Amino acid sequence: MHLLLGTQTALIVSKNISEIRQARWADPALSWGLVPTMGALHAGHISLAERAAAENDKSCATIFVNPTQFAPTDDLDKYPRTLERDLEMLDAAGIDMVFTPTPAVMYPDGFGTRVLVDGVTARLEGEHRPGHFDGVTQVVSKLFNIVQPNRAYFGQKDAQQTVVLKKLVRDLNFNLDLIVCPTVREPDGLAMSSRNRYLSAEERQRATVLYQSLSQAAKMIEDGERDGETVRQMIANTVNTTPHAELIYASVASALDLSELDRISGNILISLAVLVGDTRLIDNFMIDDIKP
Ligand code: PAF
């Protein structure tokens, strides 16, 4: 365990599960908030950390680039690792403790348990990144069990992840509230993401097409369009006519079960994944209560 002495009280940093448990249960009367991350923190993560610090007596962030949620062809090795800076940012955000396990701590020799959520994992990201959510539910279940928080904080930017994790919490009776926080955006609308740092200057400019096409889709629906396929087609055309951008999927789905909508009504999730150069970006808008 090491203590980072920053602007606030000492930040506890540990790779060790029993040290984390000891600190978490030092005073059982205190409530704890949890912010799971893979590091390379940006303002989106910090908004979760600040909220966890504000809404709980104590707060814990985790930094772990979880290998089981990456496919062999994914960017695991090149995923950015910026630990010292991350710790300073978490300290400044008011976080009390950071769990920084190694893969061997999380998945020791002989580890062999999987946590599979049905249904909502099958589409969108799940369809294009087979096994991704199995890794997410596996690691998040472990983090919930290790820290046993009262509340856990996730970003709306990973909309499907929040739907999957809500189902996990409900189905496995994790005793916590899962709180979804709004997406934090750059001034031109690009959603904050650790992967944005891979973009060249030109790609960074083109990456605004995600936000632009979502805004156009929301406007079409506000103006009365109710045909799901027409909206999906507009998003596809907008993305695919942008240099350096290639659409992976465009979806107009029920926010509840992520089923694709022919007719738009109720609470909906408009989402897309786009390859900008070699970088895979996702974004979404949630719109509630659309009249048929
Ligand atoms: O959203 C993320 O950064 C990751 O999927 C999470 C929840 C930290 C699990 O590794």
Coordinates of C-alpha atoms and ligand atoms in Angstrom, one line a residue:
M1 CA 0.0 0.0 0.0
H2 CA 1.2 3.5 -0.6
L3 CA -0.2 6.8 0.4
L4 CA -0.1 9.8 -2.0
L5 CA -0.2 13.0 -0.1
G6 CA -2.1 15.5 -2.2
T7 CA -4.2 18.5 -1.7
Q8 CA -6.8 16.7 0.4
T9 CA -6.4 13.8 2.8
A10 CA -3.9 11.0 2.1
L11 CA -5.0 8.8 -0.9
I12 CA -4.7 5.1 -0.2
V13 CA -3.3 3.2 -3.2
S14 CA -3.1 -0.6 -3.2
K15 CA -2.9 -3.6 -5.5
N16 CA -3.8 -5.9 -2.7
I17 CA -7.3 -7.2 -2.1
S18 CA -7.0 -7.6 1.6
E19 CA -5.6 -4.1 2.1
I20 CA -8.5 -2.7 0.1
R21 CA -11.0 -4.7 2.2
Q22 CA -9.4 -3.6 5.4
A23 CA -9.6 0.1 4.5
R24 CA -13.2 -0.3 3.2
W25 CA -14.4 -2.0 6.4
A26 CA -12.3 0.2 8.9
D27 CA -15.6 1.9 9.8
P28 CA -18.6 -0.2 8.7
A29 CA -21.0 2.7 9.4
L30 CA -19.5 4.7 6.4
S31 CA -21.0 4.6 2.9
W32 CA -18.7 3.9 0.0
G33 CA -19.0 4.9 -3.7
L34 CA -17.1 2.9 -6.4
V35 CA -15.8 4.2 -9.7
P36 CA -14.4 1.4 -11.9
T37 CA -12.0 2.6 -14.6
M38 CA -9.3 1.3 -16.9
G39 CA -7.2 4.4 -16.2
A40 CA -6.1 7.0 -18.8
L41 CA -8.5 9.3 -17.1
H42 CA -10.2 12.3 -18.6
A43 CA -12.9 14.7 -17.5
G44 CA -15.6 12.1 -18.0
H45 CA -14.0 9.8 -15.3
I46 CA -13.4 12.8 -13.1
S47 CA -17.1 13.7 -13.2
L48 CA -17.9 10.2 -11.9
A49 CA -15.2 10.4 -9.2
E50 CA -16.5 13.8 -8.0
R51 CA -20.0 12.5 -7.8
A52 CA -18.9 9.4 -5.9
A53 CA -16.9 11.6 -3.5
A54 CA -19.9 14.0 -3.0
E55 CA -22.6 11.3 -2.5
N56 CA -20.7 8.9 -0.2
D57 CA -18.7 9.1 3.1
K58 CA -15.8 7.5 1.3
S59 CA -15.0 6.7 -2.3
C60 CA -12.9 4.2 -4.1
A61 CA -11.7 4.2 -7.8
T62 CA -10.2 1.2 -9.5
I63 CA -7.7 1.3 -12.3
F64 CA -7.3 -2.0 -14.1
V65 CA -7.0 -2.5 -17.9
N66 CA -9.0 -5.7 -17.8
P67 CA -7.5 -8.2 -20.4
T68 CA -10.7 -10.4 -20.5
Q69 CA -12.8 -7.7 -22.1
F70 CA -10.4 -7.2 -25.1
A71 CA -10.3 -9.6 -28.1
P72 CA -6.9 -10.7 -29.3
T73 CA -7.2 -8.2 -32.2
D74 CA -8.2 -5.3 -29.9
D75 CA -5.9 -2.5 -28.6
L76 CA -5.0 -4.1 -25.2
D77 CA -1.2 -3.6 -25.5
K78 CA -1.5 -0.1 -26.8
Y79 CA -4.2 0.9 -24.4
P80 CA -2.8 4.1 -22.7
R81 CA -1.4 3.7 -19.1
T82 CA -0.9 7.0 -17.2
L83 CA -1.0 5.8 -13.6
E84 CA 0.8 8.7 -11.7
R85 CA -1.3 11.3 -13.5
D86 CA -4.5 9.3 -12.9
L87 CA -3.7 9.1 -9.1
E88 CA -3.2 12.9 -8.9
M89 CA -6.5 13.5 -10.8
L90 CA -8.4 11.1 -8.5
D91 CA -6.9 12.7 -5.4
A92 CA -7.9 16.1 -6.6
A93 CA -11.4 14.8 -7.3
G94 CA -11.8 13.8 -3.6
I95 CA -11.4 10.0 -4.0
D96 CA -10.1 8.3 -0.8
M97 CA -8.7 5.0 -2.1
V98 CA -7.5 3.5 -5.4
F99 CA -7.4 -0.2 -6.2
T100 CA -4.7 -0.9 -8.8
P101 CA -4.5 -4.7 -9.2
T102 CA -2.3 -6.6 -11.6
P103 CA -3.8 -9.3 -13.9
A104 CA -2.3 -11.9 -11.5
V105 CA -4.2 -10.4 -8.6
M106 CA -7.5 -10.5 -10.5
Y107 CA -7.0 -13.7 -12.4
P108 CA -4.6 -15.9 -10.4
D109 CA -3.5 -19.3 -11.7
G110 CA -6.5 -21.6 -11.6
F111 CA -9.0 -18.8 -12.0
G112 CA -12.0 -20.1 -14.1
T113 CA -15.3 -18.4 -13.4
R114 CA -17.3 -16.6 -15.9
V115 CA -20.4 -14.3 -15.5
L116 CA -22.6 -14.2 -18.5
V117 CA -25.5 -11.9 -19.0
D118 CA -28.0 -13.0 -21.6
G119 CA -30.1 -10.9 -24.1
V120 CA -28.9 -7.4 -23.8
T121 CA -25.3 -8.4 -24.5
A122 CA -26.1 -9.9 -27.9
R123 CA -26.5 -6.8 -30.0
L124 CA -24.6 -3.6 -30.8
E125 CA -21.2 -3.7 -29.1
G126 CA -21.8 -7.3 -28.1
E127 CA -22.4 -8.3 -31.7
H128 CA -19.3 -6.5 -33.0
R129 CA -17.0 -7.3 -30.1
P130 CA -17.9 -11.0 -29.2
G131 CA -17.0 -11.8 -25.6
H132 CA -16.5 -8.1 -24.6
F133 CA -19.3 -7.9 -22.2
D134 CA -18.5 -11.3 -20.7
G135 CA -15.1 -9.8 -19.6
V136 CA -16.9 -6.6 -18.3
T137 CA -19.4 -8.5 -16.2
Q138 CA -16.6 -10.8 -14.9
V139 CA -14.4 -8.0 -13.8
V140 CA -17.1 -5.8 -12.5
S141 CA -18.6 -8.6 -10.4
K142 CA -15.2 -9.1 -8.9
L143 CA -14.8 -5.4 -8.2
F144 CA -18.3 -5.3 -6.6
N145 CA -17.3 -8.2 -4.3
I146 CA -13.9 -6.8 -3.4
V147 CA -15.0 -3.3 -2.6
Q148 CA -18.7 -3.9 -1.7
P149 CA -19.7 -0.3 -2.4
N150 CA -23.1 1.2 -1.6
R151 CA -23.1 2.9 -4.9
A152 CA -21.3 2.3 -8.2
Y153 CA -20.9 5.0 -10.9
F154 CA -20.7 4.5 -14.7
G155 CA -20.8 6.8 -17.7
Q156 CA -23.8 7.1 -20.1
K157 CA -21.2 7.1 -22.9
D158 CA -21.0 3.3 -22.6
A159 CA -24.8 3.0 -22.8
Q160 CA -25.0 -0.7 -23.5
Q161 CA -22.5 -1.4 -20.7
T162 CA -24.9 0.4 -18.2
V163 CA -27.9 -1.7 -19.4
V164 CA -25.9 -4.9 -19.1
L165 CA -24.5 -4.0 -15.6
K166 CA -28.0 -3.0 -14.4
K167 CA -29.2 -6.4 -15.4
L168 CA -26.2 -8.0 -13.6
V169 CA -26.9 -6.1 -10.4
R170 CA -30.6 -7.1 -10.5
D171 CA -30.1 -10.7 -11.5
L172 CA -27.3 -11.5 -9.0
N173 CA -28.7 -9.3 -6.2
F174 CA -25.6 -7.1 -5.8
N175 CA -26.5 -4.9 -2.8
L176 CA -25.7 -1.5 -4.4
D177 CA -27.2 1.3 -6.4
L178 CA -25.9 1.6 -9.9
I179 CA -25.7 5.3 -10.9
V180 CA -25.4 6.4 -14.5
C181 CA -23.8 9.8 -15.1
P182 CA -24.1 12.0 -18.2
T183 CA -21.5 11.9 -21.0
V184 CA -18.9 14.7 -20.8
R185 CA -18.2 16.3 -24.1
E186 CA -15.5 18.4 -25.7
P187 CA -16.7 21.9 -26.7
D188 CA -17.4 20.6 -30.3
G189 CA -19.5 17.7 -29.0
L190 CA -17.0 14.9 -29.2
A191 CA -17.6 12.5 -26.2
M192 CA -14.6 12.3 -23.9
S193 CA -12.8 8.9 -24.4
S194 CA -9.4 7.5 -23.4
R195 CA -9.2 6.5 -27.1
N196 CA -9.5 10.1 -28.4
R197 CA -5.7 10.5 -27.8
Y198 CA -5.0 8.0 -30.7
L199 CA -6.6 10.4 -33.2
S200 CA -4.4 12.5 -35.5
A201 CA -5.3 16.2 -35.8
E202 CA -7.3 15.6 -38.9
E203 CA -9.0 12.5 -37.5
R204 CA -9.9 14.5 -34.4
Q205 CA -11.7 17.0 -36.5
R206 CA -13.5 14.3 -38.4
A207 CA -14.5 12.5 -35.2
T208 CA -17.2 15.2 -34.5
V209 CA -19.3 13.3 -37.1
L210 CA -20.5 11.0 -34.3
Y211 CA -22.0 13.9 -32.3
Q212 CA -23.2 15.7 -35.5
S213 CA -25.1 12.6 -36.8
L214 CA -26.6 12.0 -33.3
S215 CA -27.8 15.6 -33.2
Q216 CA -29.3 15.4 -36.7
A217 CA -31.1 12.1 -35.7
A218 CA -32.5 13.8 -32.6
K219 CA -33.7 16.7 -34.6
M220 CA -35.4 14.4 -37.2
I221 CA -37.2 12.7 -34.4
E222 CA -38.2 16.0 -32.8
D223 CA -39.5 17.1 -36.2
G224 CA -41.8 14.0 -36.3
E225 CA -39.8 11.3 -38.1
R226 CA -40.9 7.9 -36.6
D227 CA -39.4 5.4 -39.1
G228 CA -36.3 3.8 -37.4
E229 CA -34.7 2.7 -40.7
T230 CA -34.9 6.3 -42.1
V231 CA -33.0 7.6 -39.1
R232 CA -30.4 4.8 -39.2
Q233 CA -29.8 5.4 -43.0
M234 CA -29.3 9.1 -42.3
I235 CA -26.6 8.4 -39.7
A236 CA -25.0 5.8 -42.1
N237 CA -24.9 8.3 -45.0
T238 CA -23.6 11.2 -42.7
V239 CA -20.8 9.0 -41.4
N240 CA -19.8 7.3 -44.6
T241 CA -19.5 10.5 -46.6
T242 CA -17.0 11.8 -44.0
P243 CA -13.4 11.3 -44.9
H244 CA -11.5 8.9 -42.6
A245 CA -14.7 7.7 -41.0
E246 CA -16.4 4.3 -41.5
L247 CA -19.6 3.3 -39.9
I248 CA -19.6 0.0 -37.8
Y249 CA -23.2 0.3 -36.8
A250 CA -26.0 2.8 -36.4
S251 CA -28.9 1.9 -34.1
V252 CA -32.2 3.3 -33.1
A253 CA -33.4 1.0 -30.3
S254 CA -35.6 0.6 -27.3
A255 CA -33.6 2.0 -24.3
L256 CA -35.0 -0.9 -22.2
D257 CA -33.9 -4.0 -24.0
L258 CA -31.9 -2.5 -26.9
S259 CA -34.1 -4.1 -29.6
E260 CA -34.0 -2.3 -32.9
L261 CA -37.1 -0.2 -33.6
D262 CA -39.1 -0.1 -36.8
R263 CA -41.4 2.5 -35.4
I264 CA -39.9 5.0 -32.9
S265 CA -41.7 5.6 -29.6
G266 CA -41.1 5.6 -25.9
N267 CA -37.6 5.7 -24.4
I268 CA -35.0 5.2 -27.1
L269 CA -31.3 4.9 -27.4
I270 CA -29.7 6.2 -30.6
S271 CA -26.2 4.9 -30.8
L272 CA -23.4 4.3 -33.2
A273 CA -19.8 3.0 -33.5
V274 CA -17.4 4.5 -36.0
L275 CA -13.9 3.7 -37.1
V276 CA -12.1 7.0 -37.4
G277 CA -8.8 6.1 -39.0
D278 CA -7.8 3.1 -36.9
T279 CA -9.6 4.3 -33.8
R280 CA -13.0 2.8 -32.8
L281 CA -15.3 5.4 -31.2
I282 CA -18.8 5.1 -29.8
D283 CA -21.4 7.6 -28.8
N284 CA -25.1 7.7 -28.1
F285 CA -28.1 9.9 -27.2
M286 CA -30.9 8.7 -24.9
I287 CA -34.3 10.3 -25.6
D288 CA -37.2 9.7 -23.3
D289 CA -41.0 9.5 -23.8
I290 CA -41.3 9.9 -27.6
K291 CA -45.0 9.9 -28.6
P292 CA -45.8 7.3 -31.3
Ligands
PAF1 O1 -15.9 1.2 -18.7 C1 -14.8 0.8 -18.5 O2 -13.8 1.5 -18.4 C2 -14.7 -0.7 -18.2 O3 -15.5 -1.4 -19.1 C3 -14.9 -1.1 -16.8 C4 -16.3 -0.8 -16.3 C5 -13.9 -0.3 -15.9 C6 -14.6 -2.6 -16.6 O4 -13.3 -2.9 -16.9

